[in-house]
Tab-separated table of C-alpha atoms and ligand atoms in Angstrom:
chain	number	residue	atom	x	y	z
A	1	UNK	CA	-44.532	-33.609	34.082
A	2	UNK	CA	-44.547	-29.563	34.770
A	3	UNK	CA	-47.171	-26.713	35.279
A	4	UNK	CA	-46.395	-24.804	32.010
A	5	UNK	CA	-49.164	-24.454	29.966
A	6	UNK	CA	-50.972	-22.879	27.302
A	7	UNK	CA	-54.397	-20.966	28.830
A	8	UNK	CA	-56.629	-18.421	27.835
A	9	UNK	CA	-55.109	-15.170	28.776
A	10	UNK	CA	-55.865	-11.920	30.016
A	11	UNK	CA	-55.858	-10.968	26.352
A	12	UNK	CA	-57.992	-13.147	23.973
A	13	UNK	CA	-54.959	-15.357	22.878
A	14	UNK	CA	-53.887	-18.381	24.379
A	15	UNK	CA	-50.502	-17.430	26.640
A	16	UNK	CA	-48.381	-19.534	28.197
A	17	UNK	CA	-48.850	-19.841	32.197
A	18	UNK	CA	-46.876	-20.526	35.191
A	19	UNK	CA	-49.406	-22.649	36.958
A	20	UNK	CA	-51.913	-19.430	37.123
A	21	UNK	CA	-49.718	-16.944	36.307
A	22	UNK	CA	-49.811	-15.328	32.981
A	23	UNK	CA	-46.452	-14.938	31.675
A	24	UNK	CA	-47.248	-12.068	29.127
A	25	UNK	CA	-48.309	-10.167	32.342
A	26	UNK	CA	-45.437	-11.277	34.256
A	27	UNK	CA	-42.994	-10.113	31.843
A	28	UNK	CA	-44.880	-6.579	31.640
A	29	UNK	CA	-44.061	-6.671	35.427
A	30	UNK	CA	-40.783	-8.198	36.207
A	31	UNK	CA	-38.894	-7.017	32.850
A	32	UNK	CA	-36.932	-9.486	30.443
A	33	UNK	CA	-35.155	-11.960	30.838
A	34	UNK	CA	-36.071	-13.827	33.855
A	35	UNK	CA	-36.152	-17.170	35.212
A	36	UNK	CA	-39.654	-18.537	36.186
A	37	UNK	CA	-39.907	-21.600	38.584
A	38	UNK	CA	-42.811	-23.651	39.602
A	39	UNK	CA	-43.620	-24.561	43.055
A	40	UNK	CA	-46.158	-27.293	42.252
A	41	UNK	CA	-43.566	-28.762	39.720
A	42	UNK	CA	-40.728	-28.952	42.453
A	43	UNK	CA	-43.031	-30.335	44.596
A	44	UNK	CA	-44.536	-32.789	42.508
A	45	UNK	CA	-40.492	-34.164	41.351
A	46	UNK	CA	-39.778	-34.371	45.003
A	47	UNK	CA	-42.740	-35.979	46.218
A	48	UNK	CA	-42.519	-38.425	43.195
A	49	UNK	CA	-38.927	-39.523	43.750
A	50	UNK	CA	-39.441	-39.856	47.568
A	51	UNK	CA	-42.530	-41.954	46.965
A	52	UNK	CA	-40.591	-44.230	44.982
A	53	UNK	CA	-38.615	-45.055	47.955
A	54	UNK	CA	-41.384	-45.271	50.231
A	55	UNK	CA	-41.066	-48.875	51.061
A	56	UNK	CA	-37.450	-48.279	52.272
A	57	UNK	CA	-37.863	-46.753	55.787
A	58	UNK	CA	-35.080	-44.085	56.726
A	59	UNK	CA	-34.075	-43.330	53.103
A	60	UNK	CA	-32.996	-39.679	52.896
A	61	UNK	CA	-33.282	-37.766	49.397
A	62	UNK	CA	-30.850	-34.874	49.583
A	63	UNK	CA	-31.687	-32.299	46.975
A	64	UNK	CA	-28.567	-31.243	45.067
A	65	UNK	CA	-28.087	-27.511	45.661
A	66	UNK	CA	-26.267	-27.043	42.960
A	67	UNK	CA	-28.846	-27.286	40.359
A	68	UNK	CA	-30.818	-24.647	41.592
A	69	UNK	CA	-30.025	-23.121	45.099
A	70	UNK	CA	-32.508	-20.209	44.767
A	71	UNK	CA	-33.695	-19.663	48.330
A	72	UNK	CA	-37.193	-19.504	47.488
A	73	UNK	CA	-36.344	-23.240	45.804
A	74	UNK	CA	-34.508	-24.218	48.815
A	75	UNK	CA	-37.377	-23.231	51.240
A	76	UNK	CA	-40.205	-24.954	48.942
A	77	UNK	CA	-38.389	-28.344	48.962
A	78	UNK	CA	-37.105	-28.255	52.886
A	79	UNK	CA	-40.650	-27.497	53.686
A	80	UNK	CA	-41.678	-30.767	52.208
A	81	UNK	CA	-38.778	-32.844	53.908
A	82	UNK	CA	-35.743	-32.723	51.563
A	83	UNK	CA	-32.524	-33.007	52.688
A	84	UNK	CA	-29.753	-31.450	50.638
A	85	UNK	CA	-26.275	-32.142	49.135
A	86	UNK	CA	-23.647	-29.408	49.027
A	87	UNK	CA	-20.882	-28.826	48.012
A	88	UNK	CA	-19.467	-25.911	49.455
A	89	UNK	CA	-19.785	-23.812	52.284
A	90	UNK	CA	-21.780	-21.021	50.674
A	91	UNK	CA	-24.375	-24.076	49.792
A	92	UNK	CA	-24.404	-25.179	53.574
A	93	UNK	CA	-25.201	-21.858	54.900
A	94	UNK	CA	-28.000	-21.697	52.268
A	95	UNK	CA	-29.478	-25.437	53.338
A	96	UNK	CA	-29.512	-23.722	57.007
A	97	UNK	CA	-30.905	-20.388	55.902
A	98	UNK	CA	-34.133	-22.317	54.529
A	99	UNK	CA	-34.210	-24.339	57.934
A	100	UNK	CA	-32.638	-27.646	56.918
A	101	UNK	CA	-31.224	-29.546	59.579
A	102	UNK	CA	-27.599	-30.435	59.945
A	103	UNK	CA	-28.376	-34.151	60.017
A	104	UNK	CA	-29.769	-34.033	56.488
A	105	UNK	CA	-27.033	-32.309	54.778
A	106	UNK	CA	-24.505	-34.556	52.960
A	107	UNK	CA	-21.346	-32.324	51.800
A	108	UNK	CA	-19.525	-33.643	48.549
A	109	UNK	CA	-17.090	-31.875	46.513
A	110	UNK	CA	-13.153	-32.900	45.674
A	111	UNK	CA	-11.850	-29.573	47.067
A	112	UNK	CA	-13.123	-28.942	50.714
A	113	UNK	CA	-11.221	-26.462	52.140
A	114	UNK	CA	-10.578	-26.732	56.225
A	115	UNK	CA	-12.229	-23.816	56.668
A	116	UNK	CA	-15.541	-25.367	55.013
A	117	UNK	CA	-14.782	-28.639	57.220
A	118	UNK	CA	-14.552	-26.662	60.008
A	119	UNK	CA	-18.314	-24.927	59.414
A	120	UNK	CA	-19.894	-28.273	58.348
A	121	UNK	CA	-19.028	-29.443	61.633
A	122	UNK	CA	-20.268	-26.844	63.612
A	123	UNK	CA	-23.325	-27.493	61.261
A	124	UNK	CA	-23.655	-30.952	62.600
A	125	UNK	CA	-23.978	-32.257	59.280
A	126	UNK	CA	-24.957	-35.738	58.454
A	127	UNK	CA	-22.114	-37.346	56.620
A	128	UNK	CA	-18.642	-35.765	54.863
A	129	UNK	CA	-18.056	-37.667	51.232
A	130	UNK	CA	-14.589	-37.744	51.129
A	131	UNK	CA	-12.784	-37.526	47.500
A	132	UNK	CA	-9.255	-38.335	48.523
A	133	UNK	CA	-6.790	-39.717	51.049
A	134	UNK	CA	-5.188	-36.173	51.562
A	135	UNK	CA	-9.018	-34.645	52.309
A	136	UNK	CA	-9.533	-37.741	54.423
A	137	UNK	CA	-6.240	-36.608	56.737
A	138	UNK	CA	-7.098	-33.010	56.457
A	139	UNK	CA	-10.609	-33.774	57.778
A	140	UNK	CA	-9.100	-35.859	60.708
A	141	UNK	CA	-6.828	-32.753	61.815
A	142	UNK	CA	-9.830	-30.381	61.689
A	143	UNK	CA	-12.408	-32.476	63.694
A	144	UNK	CA	-9.862	-33.776	65.896
A	145	UNK	CA	-8.472	-30.027	66.781
A	146	UNK	CA	-11.855	-29.225	67.215
A	147	UNK	CA	-12.996	-32.280	69.343
A	148	UNK	CA	-15.660	-33.095	66.872
A	149	UNK	CA	-16.525	-36.690	65.037
A	150	UNK	CA	-16.957	-36.541	61.385
A	151	UNK	CA	-18.642	-39.347	60.275
A	152	UNK	CA	-17.532	-39.906	56.310
A	153	UNK	CA	-18.563	-41.983	53.170
A	154	UNK	CA	-15.862	-42.396	50.446
A	155	UNK	CA	-16.989	-41.517	47.705
A	156	UNK	CA	-15.780	-43.940	44.958
A	157	UNK	CA	-15.504	-44.421	41.326
A	158	UNK	CA	-16.643	-47.185	39.605
A	159	UNK	CA	-14.947	-46.487	36.121
A	160	UNK	CA	-18.251	-47.139	34.361
A	161	UNK	CA	-19.420	-45.052	31.035
A	162	UNK	CA	-22.605	-42.887	31.975
A	163	UNK	CA	-23.038	-42.547	28.645
A	164	UNK	CA	-23.887	-38.938	29.112
A	165	UNK	CA	-21.753	-35.350	27.774
A	166	UNK	CA	-18.340	-35.835	28.244
A	167	UNK	CA	-18.101	-32.692	30.726
A	168	UNK	CA	-21.057	-34.497	32.946
A	169	UNK	CA	-19.562	-37.508	32.821
A	170	UNK	CA	-17.914	-38.211	36.701
A	171	UNK	CA	-17.645	-41.869	37.055
A	172	UNK	CA	-14.959	-42.947	34.718
A	173	UNK	CA	-11.622	-43.662	36.169
A	174	UNK	CA	-10.133	-40.217	34.335
A	175	UNK	CA	-12.328	-38.156	35.972
A	176	UNK	CA	-11.349	-36.348	38.979
A	177	UNK	CA	-13.842	-37.865	41.365
A	178	UNK	CA	-13.996	-40.125	43.982
A	179	UNK	CA	-11.440	-42.608	44.973
A	180	UNK	CA	-10.701	-46.367	43.011
A	181	UNK	CA	-12.609	-49.210	44.068
A	182	UNK	CA	-9.472	-51.024	44.469
A	183	UNK	CA	-8.235	-48.583	47.107
A	184	UNK	CA	-11.285	-48.299	49.148
A	185	UNK	CA	-11.022	-51.159	51.670
A	186	UNK	CA	-7.304	-50.315	52.456
A	187	UNK	CA	-7.983	-46.709	52.858
A	188	UNK	CA	-11.537	-47.548	55.221
A	189	UNK	CA	-9.145	-49.521	57.243
A	190	UNK	CA	-7.026	-46.489	57.592
A	191	UNK	CA	-10.219	-44.198	58.123
A	192	UNK	CA	-11.027	-46.212	61.329
A	193	UNK	CA	-7.734	-45.411	62.916
A	194	UNK	CA	-7.758	-41.832	62.403
A	195	UNK	CA	-8.796	-39.420	65.256
A	196	UNK	CA	-12.116	-37.780	64.553
A	197	UNK	CA	-13.285	-39.598	61.640
A	198	UNK	CA	-15.951	-42.398	61.795
A	199	UNK	CA	-16.038	-44.117	58.489
A	200	UNK	CA	-19.668	-45.121	58.119
A	201	UNK	CA	-21.220	-45.024	54.527
A	202	UNK	CA	-20.153	-45.489	50.500
A	203	UNK	CA	-21.052	-42.627	48.370
A	204	UNK	CA	-20.756	-42.835	44.361
A	205	UNK	CA	-22.366	-40.627	41.752
A	206	UNK	CA	-21.666	-41.483	38.272
A	207	UNK	CA	-22.581	-38.464	36.086
A	208	UNK	CA	-25.685	-36.111	35.203
A	209	UNK	CA	-28.657	-36.468	32.510
A	210	UNK	CA	-28.291	-40.314	32.402
A	211	UNK	CA	-31.415	-41.488	30.392
A	212	UNK	CA	-29.992	-45.410	30.188
A	213	UNK	CA	-30.456	-47.483	33.539
A	214	UNK	CA	-27.454	-49.466	32.270
A	215	UNK	CA	-24.728	-47.555	33.741
A	216	UNK	CA	-26.457	-47.181	37.143
A	217	UNK	CA	-27.169	-51.022	37.009
A	218	UNK	CA	-23.338	-51.541	36.246
A	219	UNK	CA	-22.182	-49.509	38.744
A	220	UNK	CA	-24.594	-50.369	41.505
A	221	UNK	CA	-23.860	-53.944	41.196
A	222	UNK	CA	-20.205	-53.208	41.678
A	223	UNK	CA	-20.777	-51.146	44.715
A	224	UNK	CA	-22.801	-54.113	46.033
A	225	UNK	CA	-20.117	-56.285	46.132
A	226	UNK	CA	-17.787	-53.411	47.739
A	227	UNK	CA	-20.392	-53.151	50.514
A	228	UNK	CA	-19.656	-56.932	51.029
A	229	UNK	CA	-16.269	-57.052	51.123
A	230	UNK	CA	-15.712	-54.187	53.314
A	231	UNK	CA	-18.249	-55.805	55.800
A	232	UNK	CA	-16.741	-59.123	55.503
A	233	UNK	CA	-13.347	-57.650	56.616
A	234	UNK	CA	-14.904	-56.242	59.725
A	235	UNK	CA	-16.057	-52.840	58.979
A	236	UNK	CA	-19.270	-51.209	59.387
A	237	UNK	CA	-21.204	-49.766	56.440
A	238	UNK	CA	-24.258	-48.071	57.740
A	239	UNK	CA	-25.514	-46.072	54.690
A	240	UNK	CA	-25.082	-46.097	50.853
A	241	UNK	CA	-25.234	-42.853	49.190
A	242	UNK	CA	-26.234	-43.501	45.136
A	243	UNK	CA	-25.963	-40.060	44.040
A	244	UNK	CA	-28.277	-38.594	41.751
A	245	UNK	CA	-27.846	-38.437	37.833
A	246	UNK	CA	-31.230	-39.504	36.743
A	247	UNK	CA	-31.740	-37.833	33.384
A	248	UNK	CA	-34.862	-35.660	32.222
A	249	UNK	CA	-36.596	-35.154	28.865
A	250	UNK	CA	-35.286	-32.218	27.149
A	251	UNK	CA	-37.120	-32.592	23.573
A	252	UNK	CA	-40.389	-34.328	22.484
A	253	UNK	CA	-39.027	-36.173	19.641
A	254	UNK	CA	-36.493	-38.367	21.739
A	255	UNK	CA	-37.382	-41.426	24.050
A	256	UNK	CA	-38.167	-40.524	27.626
A	257	UNK	CA	-35.501	-41.387	29.840
A	258	UNK	CA	-36.398	-43.744	32.842
A	259	UNK	CA	-38.896	-42.833	35.392
A	260	UNK	CA	-37.942	-42.451	39.321
A	261	UNK	CA	-39.984	-45.733	39.545
A	262	UNK	CA	-38.009	-47.686	36.864
A	263	UNK	CA	-34.917	-46.102	38.949
A	264	UNK	CA	-36.531	-47.002	42.210
A	265	UNK	CA	-36.882	-50.701	40.981
A	266	UNK	CA	-33.616	-50.979	39.592
A	267	UNK	CA	-31.935	-49.878	42.991
A	268	UNK	CA	-34.126	-52.166	45.379
A	269	UNK	CA	-32.817	-55.049	42.798
A	270	UNK	CA	-29.408	-53.974	42.843
A	271	UNK	CA	-29.117	-53.532	46.532
A	272	UNK	CA	-31.459	-56.580	47.118
A	273	UNK	CA	-31.464	-57.894	50.805
A	274	UNK	CA	-28.168	-55.255	51.527
A	275	UNK	CA	-29.303	-53.917	55.200
A	276	UNK	CA	-28.195	-50.093	54.565
A	277	UNK	CA	-29.955	-46.728	54.947
A	278	UNK	CA	-30.008	-45.424	51.364
A	279	UNK	CA	-29.256	-41.563	50.449
A	280	UNK	CA	-29.894	-39.949	46.985
A	281	UNK	CA	-28.648	-36.681	45.820
A	282	UNK	CA	-31.102	-36.025	43.064
A	283	UNK	CA	-30.684	-32.398	41.318
A	284	UNK	CA	-31.861	-31.805	37.556
A	285	UNK	CA	-34.444	-34.489	38.021
A	286	UNK	CA	-36.375	-32.245	40.781
A	287	UNK	CA	-35.406	-28.878	39.101
A	288	UNK	CA	-34.974	-29.116	35.530
A	289	UNK	CA	-38.910	-28.937	34.178
A	290	UNK	CA	-39.408	-26.909	37.400
A	291	UNK	CA	-38.185	-23.787	35.468
A	292	UNK	CA	-37.900	-21.696	32.436
A	293	UNK	CA	-36.272	-18.914	31.008
A	294	UNK	CA	-38.634	-16.040	29.937
A	295	UNK	CA	-36.918	-13.840	26.763
A	296	UNK	CA	-38.097	-11.237	24.901
A	297	UNK	CA	-37.398	-11.209	20.641
A	298	UNK	CA	-35.013	-7.923	19.732
A	299	UNK	CA	-34.895	-8.025	16.634
A	300	UNK	CA	-34.968	-10.440	13.778
A	301	UNK	CA	-32.008	-10.336	11.366
A	302	UNK	CA	-32.154	-11.931	7.784
A	303	UNK	CA	-29.175	-12.687	6.674
A	304	UNK	CA	-28.555	-14.104	3.053
A	305	UNK	CA	-27.541	-17.716	4.589
A	306	UNK	CA	-30.082	-17.774	7.477
A	307	UNK	CA	-32.312	-15.958	9.994
A	308	UNK	CA	-31.304	-14.803	13.263
A	309	UNK	CA	-33.655	-14.153	16.089
A	310	UNK	CA	-32.315	-11.831	18.134
A	311	UNK	CA	-33.357	-12.310	21.963
A	312	UNK	CA	-32.298	-10.390	25.273
A	313	UNK	CA	-31.259	-13.310	26.960
A	314	UNK	CA	-27.724	-14.928	26.484
A	315	UNK	CA	-25.259	-17.422	26.982
A	316	UNK	CA	-24.379	-15.465	30.297
A	317	UNK	CA	-28.106	-16.191	31.607
A	318	UNK	CA	-28.092	-19.713	30.115
A	319	UNK	CA	-24.595	-21.406	29.385
A	320	UNK	CA	-26.349	-24.988	28.810
A	321	UNK	CA	-26.679	-24.733	24.804
A	322	UNK	CA	-22.996	-23.493	24.440
A	323	UNK	CA	-21.316	-25.365	27.158
A	324	UNK	CA	-22.742	-28.555	26.874
A	325	UNK	CA	-24.265	-28.497	23.539
A	326	UNK	CA	-27.557	-29.066	25.214
A	327	UNK	CA	-31.108	-28.424	23.584
A	328	UNK	CA	-33.796	-26.594	25.243
A	329	UNK	CA	-37.475	-26.630	23.410
A	330	UNK	CA	-38.161	-22.588	22.633
A	331	UNK	CA	-41.959	-21.670	22.797
A	332	UNK	CA	-43.449	-18.791	21.586
A	333	UNK	CA	-45.298	-17.313	24.950
A	334	UNK	CA	-48.531	-16.915	22.957
A	335	UNK	CA	-49.725	-19.652	21.450
A	336	UNK	CA	-49.203	-19.881	17.439
A	337	UNK	CA	-52.574	-20.878	15.679
A	338	UNK	CA	-52.881	-24.451	14.333
A	339	UNK	CA	-51.813	-23.945	10.843
A	340	UNK	CA	-48.636	-21.287	11.632
A	341	UNK	CA	-45.614	-22.301	9.715
A	342	UNK	CA	-42.250	-22.678	10.722
A	343	UNK	CA	-38.737	-21.610	9.610
A	344	UNK	CA	-35.124	-22.273	10.756
A	345	UNK	CA	-33.635	-19.567	13.023
A	346	UNK	CA	-30.528	-19.363	14.941
A	347	UNK	CA	-31.717	-18.157	18.563
A	348	UNK	CA	-29.460	-15.790	19.803
A	349	UNK	CA	-28.185	-13.370	22.468
A	350	UNK	CA	-26.811	-10.005	22.345
A	351	UNK	CA	-23.217	-11.548	23.899
A	352	UNK	CA	-20.275	-10.516	21.944
A	353	UNK	CA	-19.200	-14.250	21.070
A	354	UNK	CA	-20.320	-16.671	18.521
A	355	UNK	CA	-20.979	-19.377	21.291
A	356	UNK	CA	-23.640	-17.220	22.292
A	357	UNK	CA	-26.931	-18.977	21.125
A	358	UNK	CA	-29.719	-20.500	22.801
A	359	UNK	CA	-30.882	-22.524	19.538
A	360	UNK	CA	-29.451	-23.296	16.283
A	361	UNK	CA	-31.489	-23.973	13.279
A	362	UNK	CA	-34.740	-24.153	14.864
A	363	UNK	CA	-37.744	-24.658	13.251
A	364	UNK	CA	-40.068	-21.821	15.102
A	365	UNK	CA	-43.134	-19.936	13.906
A	366	UNK	CA	-42.304	-16.295	12.912
A	367	UNK	CA	-41.283	-14.182	15.803
A	368	UNK	CA	-41.136	-10.363	15.840
A	369	UNK	CA	-39.641	-7.890	17.846
A	370	UNK	CA	-41.428	-7.286	20.931
A	371	UNK	CA	-42.414	-11.321	21.114
A	372	UNK	CA	-41.932	-13.082	24.234
A	373	UNK	CA	-40.184	-16.805	24.139
A	374	UNK	CA	-39.571	-19.119	26.306
A	375	UNK	CA	-36.852	-21.527	27.024
A	376	UNK	CA	-38.084	-24.617	28.345
A	377	UNK	CA	-36.404	-27.105	30.893
A	378	UNK	CA	-34.161	-24.428	32.155
A	379	UNK	CA	-34.867	-24.909	36.084
A	380	UNK	CA	-31.648	-27.013	36.450
A	381	UNK	CA	-27.874	-25.677	35.975
A	382	UNK	CA	-29.468	-22.327	34.624
A	383	UNK	CA	-29.479	-19.487	36.902
A	384	UNK	CA	-26.867	-21.061	38.826
A	385	UNK	CA	-24.367	-20.931	36.328
A	386	UNK	CA	-25.341	-17.182	35.030
A	387	UNK	CA	-22.512	-14.667	35.161
A	388	UNK	CA	-22.551	-10.774	34.554
A	389	UNK	CA	-20.061	-11.269	31.219
A	390	UNK	CA	-20.502	-8.417	29.309
A	391	UNK	CA	-21.639	-6.628	32.067
A	392	UNK	CA	-25.117	-7.332	32.019
A	393	UNK	CA	-27.348	-7.462	35.264
A	394	UNK	CA	-27.685	-11.325	36.713
A	395	UNK	CA	-30.958	-12.614	35.385
A	396	UNK	CA	-34.182	-12.255	37.919
A	397	UNK	CA	-35.575	-15.486	39.389
A	398	UNK	CA	-39.116	-15.565	40.203
A	399	UNK	CA	-41.238	-18.178	41.967
A	400	UNK	CA	-44.637	-18.842	41.212
A	401	UNK	CA	-46.973	-21.000	43.215
A	402	UNK	CA	-50.860	-21.098	42.404
A	403	UNK	CA	-52.145	-17.493	41.387
A	404	UNK	CA	-49.237	-15.895	43.626
A	405	UNK	CA	-45.649	-15.314	42.493
A	406	UNK	CA	-42.442	-13.746	44.389
A	407	UNK	CA	-39.053	-12.136	42.704
A	408	UNK	CA	-37.143	-14.161	44.765
A	409	UNK	CA	-33.889	-12.859	43.251
A	410	UNK	CA	-34.479	-9.488	41.838
A	411	UNK	CA	-32.609	-7.959	39.209
A	412	UNK	CA	-29.649	-5.711	40.805
A	413	UNK	CA	-28.949	-2.156	39.454
A	414	UNK	CA	-26.296	-1.195	37.455
A	415	UNK	CA	-25.241	1.148	40.328
A	416	UNK	CA	-25.069	-2.134	42.531
A	417	UNK	CA	-23.057	-3.604	40.107
A	418	UNK	CA	-20.691	-0.917	39.934
A	419	UNK	CA	-20.371	-0.404	43.257
A	420	UNK	CA	-19.286	-4.055	44.333
A	421	UNK	CA	-15.685	-2.748	42.569
A	422	UNK	CA	-12.971	-0.476	43.506
A	423	UNK	CA	-10.673	1.788	41.447
A	424	UNK	CA	-7.511	1.822	43.274
A	425	UNK	CA	-6.018	4.829	45.365
A	426	UNK	CA	-3.279	5.373	43.271
A	427	UNK	CA	-5.810	7.078	40.797
A	428	UNK	CA	-6.954	9.407	43.061
A	429	UNK	CA	-5.481	12.909	43.533
B	1	LIG	C1	-24.111	-32.648	40.791
B	1	LIG	C2	-23.941	-33.612	41.813
B	1	LIG	C3	-25.214	-34.261	41.955
B	1	LIG	C4	-26.713	-33.984	41.019
B	1	LIG	O1	-26.885	-34.414	39.717
B	1	LIG	P1	-27.971	-34.447	38.950
B	1	LIG	O2	-27.555	-34.863	37.710
B	1	LIG	O3	-28.397	-33.009	38.922
B	1	LIG	O4	-28.987	-35.104	39.601
B	1	LIG	C5	-25.599	-35.122	43.148
B	1	LIG	N1	-24.630	-35.401	43.933
B	1	LIG	C6	-23.134	-35.134	43.724
B	1	LIG	C7	-21.980	-35.293	44.416
B	1	LIG	C8	-23.002	-34.214	42.377
B	1	LIG	O5	-21.887	-33.402	42.470
């Protein structure tokens, strides 16, 4: 469910709106390309997820910042009670900047630096998700030197196939994430001996865009066993962090992924009577459908083999199609009439790479130079992965709420892009 729909626009035509905001009008104000986010959609997704676990008091939903870290978005979710899952000092700073209390922050990642650990300890975060023995030792050194204690969960790797794209699978033995299940009991015991460390939970995150509950079911069953094993050897497990990963619908011609309620039912079955506090780290499920990328057609190029629709957004703005072979629905911002014919076209950007495309061989109604398109379901892993490749300016982000909008990240100027770099002295004089 999202709040992007065709409605009667400022002109006569039916125009795609973000909540009450006409996207043709917004494009005229902001220029293209730009990301547009819907507050109501973000709030709804967070509520639906949190409500699914309302029966388990103490459950903490930590939105995974890396999916969409725009401060306007984070402020929206923070005000609604979300905790945050972070993977860097930068993300901790973002969470703190929007008023998320330290005790609602969980810190993941295989390569936390000692500086980042110290920063997180100062912020009083809820827990570190520790991914290796050397990291555990480093954290112990940092915490004890500061006279603090770090609450930790080991991230375990259940070696299950999440059935997702290989670049976003994280729970197989060959992936860099987590520690092997077999090693967990001895590492826990070690951790109880280390100064500055309080082992108190287990963490698991097996991948992203998981559209079938089976991998979750398998992984959660293993996790429950592990909790019981650890407890039976006298270790205290107070919380279990089940990570994120729930998939979302990107295309209408495929079966819809499980709903948060289905996922919650599975979690309750799998965790049974285990007396633990639950944490979750949903990212894509909260942000994906809450954002779109709006772009303008520059040229339509008809080659003997096919038609290319060349637009002003490119792989540097949205890398998912080329990085993950991801499908994004594309809608003309002005609604086509009911009997408009579609024809196949590649929707491509201006970047000098063959991999620069938003859609390949896509049936779309005839588009002309100047027309606007919306790339749907671009709210997660979109703007956060944008770059300046080809010296293109970072794409702006706009947050809509009802009839209002705020440019939460303005388009930089070319001057500021150049001013960020230096020519060495040795070229002067
Ligand atoms: C990326 C990530 C998430 C979020 O995954 P989604 O598929 O976006 O829900 C959660 N936890 C960790 C540790 C992650 O790295």
